[in-house]
mmCIF file of C-alpha atoms in Angstrom:
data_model
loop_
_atom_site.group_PDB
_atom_site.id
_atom_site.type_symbol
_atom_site.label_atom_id
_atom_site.label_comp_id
_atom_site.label_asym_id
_atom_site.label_seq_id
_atom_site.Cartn_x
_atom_site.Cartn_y
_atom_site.Cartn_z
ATOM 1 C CA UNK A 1 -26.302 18.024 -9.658
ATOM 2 C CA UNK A 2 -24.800 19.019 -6.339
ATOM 3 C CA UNK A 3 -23.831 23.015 -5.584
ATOM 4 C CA UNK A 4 -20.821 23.656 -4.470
ATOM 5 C CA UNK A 5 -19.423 27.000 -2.792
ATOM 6 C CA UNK A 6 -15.950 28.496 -4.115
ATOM 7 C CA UNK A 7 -13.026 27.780 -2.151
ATOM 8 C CA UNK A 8 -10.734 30.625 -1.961
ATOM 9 C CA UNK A 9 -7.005 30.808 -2.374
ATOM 10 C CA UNK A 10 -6.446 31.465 1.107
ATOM 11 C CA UNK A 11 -8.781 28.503 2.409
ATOM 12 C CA UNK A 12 -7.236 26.238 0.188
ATOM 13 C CA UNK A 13 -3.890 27.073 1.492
ATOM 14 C CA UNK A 14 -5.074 25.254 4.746
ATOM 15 C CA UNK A 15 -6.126 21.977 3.470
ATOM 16 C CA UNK A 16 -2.628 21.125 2.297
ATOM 17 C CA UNK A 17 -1.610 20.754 5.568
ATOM 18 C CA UNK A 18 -4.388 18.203 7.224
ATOM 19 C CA UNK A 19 -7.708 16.760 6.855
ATOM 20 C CA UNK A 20 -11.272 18.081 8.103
ATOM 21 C CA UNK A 21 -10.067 19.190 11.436
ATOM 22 C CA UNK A 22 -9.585 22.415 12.991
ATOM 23 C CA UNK A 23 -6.944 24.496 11.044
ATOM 24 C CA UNK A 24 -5.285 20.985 9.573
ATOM 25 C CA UNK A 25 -8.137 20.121 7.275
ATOM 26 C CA UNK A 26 -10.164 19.981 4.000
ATOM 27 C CA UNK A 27 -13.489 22.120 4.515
ATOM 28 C CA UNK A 28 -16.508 21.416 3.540
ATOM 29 C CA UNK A 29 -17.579 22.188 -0.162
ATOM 30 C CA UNK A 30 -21.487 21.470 -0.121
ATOM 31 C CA UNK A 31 -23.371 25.010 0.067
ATOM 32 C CA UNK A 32 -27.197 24.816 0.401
ATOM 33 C CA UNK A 33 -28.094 22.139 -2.412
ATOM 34 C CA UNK A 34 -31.349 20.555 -3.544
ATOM 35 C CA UNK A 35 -32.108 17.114 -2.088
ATOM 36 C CA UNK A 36 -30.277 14.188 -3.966
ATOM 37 C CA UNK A 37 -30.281 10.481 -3.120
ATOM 38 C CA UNK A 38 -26.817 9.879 -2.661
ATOM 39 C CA UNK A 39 -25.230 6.655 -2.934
ATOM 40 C CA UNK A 40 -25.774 2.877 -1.714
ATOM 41 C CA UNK A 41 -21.874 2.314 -0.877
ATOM 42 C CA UNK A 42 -18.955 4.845 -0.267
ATOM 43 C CA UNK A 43 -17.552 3.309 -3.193
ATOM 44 C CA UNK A 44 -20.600 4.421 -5.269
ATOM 45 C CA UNK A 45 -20.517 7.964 -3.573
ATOM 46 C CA UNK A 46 -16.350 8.165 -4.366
ATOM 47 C CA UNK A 47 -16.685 7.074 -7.717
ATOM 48 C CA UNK A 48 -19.978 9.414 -8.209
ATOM 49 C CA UNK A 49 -19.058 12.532 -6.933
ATOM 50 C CA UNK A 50 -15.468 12.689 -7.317
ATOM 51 C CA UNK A 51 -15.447 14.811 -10.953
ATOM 52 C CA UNK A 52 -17.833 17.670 -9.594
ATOM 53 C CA UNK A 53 -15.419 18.052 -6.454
ATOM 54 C CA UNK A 54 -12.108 18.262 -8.391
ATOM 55 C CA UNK A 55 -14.112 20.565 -11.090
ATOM 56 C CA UNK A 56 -14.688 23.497 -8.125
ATOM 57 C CA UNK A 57 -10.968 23.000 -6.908
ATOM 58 C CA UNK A 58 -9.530 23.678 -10.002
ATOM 59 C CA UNK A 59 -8.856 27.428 -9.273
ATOM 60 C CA UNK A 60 -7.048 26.588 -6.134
ATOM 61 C CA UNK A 61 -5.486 23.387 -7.169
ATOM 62 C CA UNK A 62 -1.980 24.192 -7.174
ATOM 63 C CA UNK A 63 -2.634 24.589 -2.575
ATOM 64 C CA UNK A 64 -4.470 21.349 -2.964
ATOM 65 C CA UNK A 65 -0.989 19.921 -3.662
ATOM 66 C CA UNK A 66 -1.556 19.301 -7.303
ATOM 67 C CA UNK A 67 1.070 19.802 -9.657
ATOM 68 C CA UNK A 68 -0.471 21.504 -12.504
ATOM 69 C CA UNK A 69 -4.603 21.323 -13.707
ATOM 70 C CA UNK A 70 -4.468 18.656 -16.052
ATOM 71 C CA UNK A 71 -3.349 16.324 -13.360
ATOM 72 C CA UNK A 72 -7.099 16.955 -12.259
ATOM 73 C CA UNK A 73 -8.306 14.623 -15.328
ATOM 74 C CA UNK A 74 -5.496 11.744 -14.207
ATOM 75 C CA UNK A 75 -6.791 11.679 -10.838
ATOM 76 C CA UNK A 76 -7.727 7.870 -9.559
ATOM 77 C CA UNK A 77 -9.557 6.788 -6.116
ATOM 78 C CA UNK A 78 -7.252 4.557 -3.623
ATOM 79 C CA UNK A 79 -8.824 1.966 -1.375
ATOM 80 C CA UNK A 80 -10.924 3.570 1.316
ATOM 81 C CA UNK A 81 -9.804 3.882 4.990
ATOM 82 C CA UNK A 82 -12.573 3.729 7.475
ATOM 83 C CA UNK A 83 -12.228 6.415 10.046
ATOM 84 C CA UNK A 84 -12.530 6.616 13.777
ATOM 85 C CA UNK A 85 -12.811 9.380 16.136
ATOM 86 C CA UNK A 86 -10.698 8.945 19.506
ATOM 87 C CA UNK A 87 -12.597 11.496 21.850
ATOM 88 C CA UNK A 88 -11.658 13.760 24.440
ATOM 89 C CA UNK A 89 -13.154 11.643 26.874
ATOM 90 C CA UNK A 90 -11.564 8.473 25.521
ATOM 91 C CA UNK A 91 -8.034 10.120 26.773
ATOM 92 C CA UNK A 92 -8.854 12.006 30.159
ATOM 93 C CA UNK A 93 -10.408 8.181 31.283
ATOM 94 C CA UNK A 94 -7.497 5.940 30.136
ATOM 95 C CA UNK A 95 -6.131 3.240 31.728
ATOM 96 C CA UNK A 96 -3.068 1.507 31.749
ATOM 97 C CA UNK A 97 -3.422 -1.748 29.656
ATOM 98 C CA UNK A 98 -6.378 -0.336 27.658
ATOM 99 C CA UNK A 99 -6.248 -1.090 23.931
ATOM 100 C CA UNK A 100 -6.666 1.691 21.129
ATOM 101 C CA UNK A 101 -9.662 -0.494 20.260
ATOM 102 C CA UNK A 102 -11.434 0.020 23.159
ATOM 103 C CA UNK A 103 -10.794 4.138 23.447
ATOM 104 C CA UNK A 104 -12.060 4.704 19.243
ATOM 105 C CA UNK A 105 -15.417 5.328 18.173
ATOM 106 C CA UNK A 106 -16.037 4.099 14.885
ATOM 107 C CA UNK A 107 -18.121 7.517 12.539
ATOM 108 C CA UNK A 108 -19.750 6.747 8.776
ATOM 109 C CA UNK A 109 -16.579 8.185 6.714
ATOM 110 C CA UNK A 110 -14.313 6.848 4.484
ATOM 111 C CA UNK A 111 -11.282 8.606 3.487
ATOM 112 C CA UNK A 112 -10.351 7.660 -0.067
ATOM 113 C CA UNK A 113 -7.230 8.371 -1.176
ATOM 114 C CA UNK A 114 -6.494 10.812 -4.480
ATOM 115 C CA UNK A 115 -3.703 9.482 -6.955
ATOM 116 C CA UNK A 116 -2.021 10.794 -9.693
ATOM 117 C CA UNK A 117 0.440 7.824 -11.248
ATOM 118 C CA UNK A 118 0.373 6.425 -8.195
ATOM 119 C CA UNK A 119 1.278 9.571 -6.335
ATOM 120 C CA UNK A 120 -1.104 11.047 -3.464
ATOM 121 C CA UNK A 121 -2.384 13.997 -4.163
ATOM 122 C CA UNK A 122 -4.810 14.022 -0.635
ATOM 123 C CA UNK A 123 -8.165 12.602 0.391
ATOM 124 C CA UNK A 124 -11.703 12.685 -0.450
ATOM 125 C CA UNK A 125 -14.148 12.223 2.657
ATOM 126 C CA UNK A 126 -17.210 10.621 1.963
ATOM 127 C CA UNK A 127 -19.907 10.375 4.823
ATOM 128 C CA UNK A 128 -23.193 8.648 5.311
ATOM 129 C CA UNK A 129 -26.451 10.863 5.899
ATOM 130 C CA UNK A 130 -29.322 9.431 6.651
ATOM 131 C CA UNK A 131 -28.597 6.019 5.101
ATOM 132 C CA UNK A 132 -27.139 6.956 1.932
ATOM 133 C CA UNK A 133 -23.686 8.031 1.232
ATOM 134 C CA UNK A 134 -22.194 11.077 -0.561
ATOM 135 C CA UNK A 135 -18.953 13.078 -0.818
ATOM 136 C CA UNK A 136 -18.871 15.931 1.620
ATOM 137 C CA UNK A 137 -14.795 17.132 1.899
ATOM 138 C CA UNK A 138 -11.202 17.233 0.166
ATOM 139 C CA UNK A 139 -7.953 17.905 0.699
ATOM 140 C CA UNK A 140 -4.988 16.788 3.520
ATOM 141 C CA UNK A 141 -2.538 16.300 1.069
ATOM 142 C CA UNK A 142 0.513 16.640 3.690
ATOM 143 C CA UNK A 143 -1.760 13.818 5.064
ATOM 144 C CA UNK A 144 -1.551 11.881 2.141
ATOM 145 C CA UNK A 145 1.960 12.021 1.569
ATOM 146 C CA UNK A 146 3.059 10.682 5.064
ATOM 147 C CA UNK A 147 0.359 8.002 4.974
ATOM 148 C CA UNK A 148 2.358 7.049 1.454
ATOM 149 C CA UNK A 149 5.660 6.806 3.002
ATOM 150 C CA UNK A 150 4.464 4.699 5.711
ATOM 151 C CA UNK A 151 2.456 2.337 3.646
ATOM 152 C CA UNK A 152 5.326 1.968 1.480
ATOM 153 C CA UNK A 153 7.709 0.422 4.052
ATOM 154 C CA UNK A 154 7.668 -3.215 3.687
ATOM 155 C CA UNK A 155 4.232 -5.199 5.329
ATOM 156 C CA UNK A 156 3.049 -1.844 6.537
ATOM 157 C CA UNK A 157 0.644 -1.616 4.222
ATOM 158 C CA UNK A 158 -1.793 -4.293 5.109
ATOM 159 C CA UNK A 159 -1.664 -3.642 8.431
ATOM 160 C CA UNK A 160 -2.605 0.240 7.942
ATOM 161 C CA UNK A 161 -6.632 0.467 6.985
ATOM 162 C CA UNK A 162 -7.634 2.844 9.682
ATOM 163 C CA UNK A 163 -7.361 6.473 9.955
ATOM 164 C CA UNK A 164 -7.879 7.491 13.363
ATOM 165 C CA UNK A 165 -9.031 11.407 14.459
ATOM 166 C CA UNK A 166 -8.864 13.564 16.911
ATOM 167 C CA UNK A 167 -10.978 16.805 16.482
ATOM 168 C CA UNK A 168 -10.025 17.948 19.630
ATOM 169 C CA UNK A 169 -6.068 18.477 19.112
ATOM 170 C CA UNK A 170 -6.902 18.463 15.093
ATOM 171 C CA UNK A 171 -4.973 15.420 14.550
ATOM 172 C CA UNK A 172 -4.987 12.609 12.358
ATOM 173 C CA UNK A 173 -3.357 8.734 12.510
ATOM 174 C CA UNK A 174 -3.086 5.776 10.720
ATOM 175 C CA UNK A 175 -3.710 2.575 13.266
ATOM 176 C CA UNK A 176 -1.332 -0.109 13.070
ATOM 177 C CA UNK A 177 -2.909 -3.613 13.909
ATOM 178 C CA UNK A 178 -0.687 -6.720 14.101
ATOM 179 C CA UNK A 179 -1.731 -10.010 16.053
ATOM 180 C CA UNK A 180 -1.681 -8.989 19.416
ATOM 181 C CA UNK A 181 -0.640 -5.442 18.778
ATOM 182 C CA UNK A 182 -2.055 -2.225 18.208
ATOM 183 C CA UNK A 183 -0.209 1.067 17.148
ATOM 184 C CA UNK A 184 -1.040 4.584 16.129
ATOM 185 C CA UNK A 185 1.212 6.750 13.540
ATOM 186 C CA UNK A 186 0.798 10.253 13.344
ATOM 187 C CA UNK A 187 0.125 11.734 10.054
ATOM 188 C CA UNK A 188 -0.238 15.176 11.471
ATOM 189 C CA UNK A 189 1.729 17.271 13.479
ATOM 190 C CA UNK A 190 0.846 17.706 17.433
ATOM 191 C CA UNK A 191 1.137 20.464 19.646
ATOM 192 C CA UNK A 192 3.088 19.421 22.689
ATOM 193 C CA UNK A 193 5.196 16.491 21.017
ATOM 194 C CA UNK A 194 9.031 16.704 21.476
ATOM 195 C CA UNK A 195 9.166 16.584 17.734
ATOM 196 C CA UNK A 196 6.835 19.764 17.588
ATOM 197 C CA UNK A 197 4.022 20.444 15.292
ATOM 198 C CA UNK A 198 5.701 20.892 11.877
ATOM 199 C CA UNK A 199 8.151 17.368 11.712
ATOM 200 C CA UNK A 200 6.117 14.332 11.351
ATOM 201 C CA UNK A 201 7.787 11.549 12.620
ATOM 202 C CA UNK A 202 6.756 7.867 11.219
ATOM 203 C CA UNK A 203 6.876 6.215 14.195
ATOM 204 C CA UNK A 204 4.084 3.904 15.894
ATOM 205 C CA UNK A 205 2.902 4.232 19.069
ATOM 206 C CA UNK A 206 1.607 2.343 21.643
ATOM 207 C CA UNK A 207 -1.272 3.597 23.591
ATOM 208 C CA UNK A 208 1.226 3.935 26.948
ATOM 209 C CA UNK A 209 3.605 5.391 24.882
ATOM 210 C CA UNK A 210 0.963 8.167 23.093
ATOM 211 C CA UNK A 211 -1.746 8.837 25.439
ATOM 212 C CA UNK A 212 -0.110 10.430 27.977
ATOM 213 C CA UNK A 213 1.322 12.565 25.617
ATOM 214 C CA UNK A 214 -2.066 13.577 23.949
ATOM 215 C CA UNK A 215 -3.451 14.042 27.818
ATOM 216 C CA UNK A 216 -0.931 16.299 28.042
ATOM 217 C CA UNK A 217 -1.527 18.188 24.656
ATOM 218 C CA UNK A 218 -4.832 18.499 25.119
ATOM 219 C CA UNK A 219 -4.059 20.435 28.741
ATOM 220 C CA UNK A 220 -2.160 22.924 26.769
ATOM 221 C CA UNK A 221 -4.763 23.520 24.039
ATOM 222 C CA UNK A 222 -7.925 23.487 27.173
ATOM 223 C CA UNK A 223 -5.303 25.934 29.157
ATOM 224 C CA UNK A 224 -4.612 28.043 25.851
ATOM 225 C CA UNK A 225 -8.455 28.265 25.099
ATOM 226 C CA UNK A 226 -8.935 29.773 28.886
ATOM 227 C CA UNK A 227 -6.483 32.559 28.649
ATOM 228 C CA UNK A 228 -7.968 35.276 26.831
ATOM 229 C CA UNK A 229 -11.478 34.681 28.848
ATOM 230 C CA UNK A 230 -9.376 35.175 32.174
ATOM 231 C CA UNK A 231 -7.846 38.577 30.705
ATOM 232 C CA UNK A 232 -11.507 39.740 29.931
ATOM 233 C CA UNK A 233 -12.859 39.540 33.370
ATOM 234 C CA UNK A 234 -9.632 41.175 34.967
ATOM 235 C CA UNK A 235 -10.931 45.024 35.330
#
């Protein structure tokens, strides 16, 4: 059986916001455990691990975005999202008439959605480690909940199978693929949008339309992260 750590009240508070990233995310609830085998498939893992990780959430779970404990026992595994990482790099070397395709970086984690009646109640992360898979985060369910309004507008949901990150901003996305086209919808809020970092607005983006944008967020944050080592070496 796999350990788990406690996750306090006031950590929990921040997974409600995100997922896995930064101060937007679900955190890690594996403490130093004995060696287990894992799973073949993310499925397997989901399926697998999903009781012991709602079992130590159940102090917090009302910041988890659950409505009361015994929606814990109703709680049922969406179809997985495969996630990519769109790096630093990726950004600061863009060019004009680039594809998101070409700028992501596929990682070994699925993001499985949590339901309750249908309702999302976040995400649970399951990654590969050394060839076998196993549950490793949860939480995001302001995540969720966006991802569910924008799946439920007509054809958007089979087009929408791809989470996209970006640990550098702590930002998440859902990509968009038609024939021909390729979109990203923020599911997070992002420091240096016009809409500002608490109003999530459902709209897709192209990568001329967004990338600029996150070069320019991403200047703000590397600028931010400078300041108080300048004010240390003044005298």
């Amino acid at each position: 059986m796999k350990k788990f750590t406690h996750i306090s009240a006031m950590l929990a508070i921040v997974l409600v916001g995100g997922f896995l990233l930064a101060s937007c995310g679900p955190i890690d609830t594996h403490a130093a455990s004995e060696p287990e085998p894992g799973a073949a498939t993310p499925e397997e893992a989901a399926r697998q691990d999903l009781p012991e990780f709602l079992e130590v959430t159940r102090p917090d779970f009302a910041n988890l975005g659950f409505k009361s404990e015994q929606e814990l026992a109703q709680v049922t595994l969406g179809q997985p999202y495969q996630v990519y990482n769109l790096p630093l790099e990726a950004v600061q070397a863009y060019r004009p008439g680039q594809s998101f395709t070409e700028l992501l970086v596929q990682v070994s984690v699925f993001d499985f959605p949590l339901l309750v009646n249908g309702e999302p109640r976040g995400f649970l992360g399951v990654v590969q480690r050394d060839g076998r898979w196993e549950a490793h985060s949860i939480g995001g369910f302001s995540s969720s909940q966006h991802l569910a309004r924008w799946t439920a507008q007509p054809g958007n949901k089979n087009q929408s199978r791809k989470i996209v990150l970006i640990p550098a901003l702590g930002a998440k996305f859902v990509l968009v693929e038609t024939p021909g086209h390729e979109r990203l919808v923020p599911l997070t809020g992002i420091r240096g949008f016009a809409e500002g970092p608490d109003q999530i607005i459902l709209r897709p983006y192209t990568p001329e339309d967004l990338i600029p944008k996150l070069a320019r967020a991403l200047a703000q944050v590397q600028e931010e992260e400078k300041q108080p080592k300048l004010r240390r070496a003044q005298p």
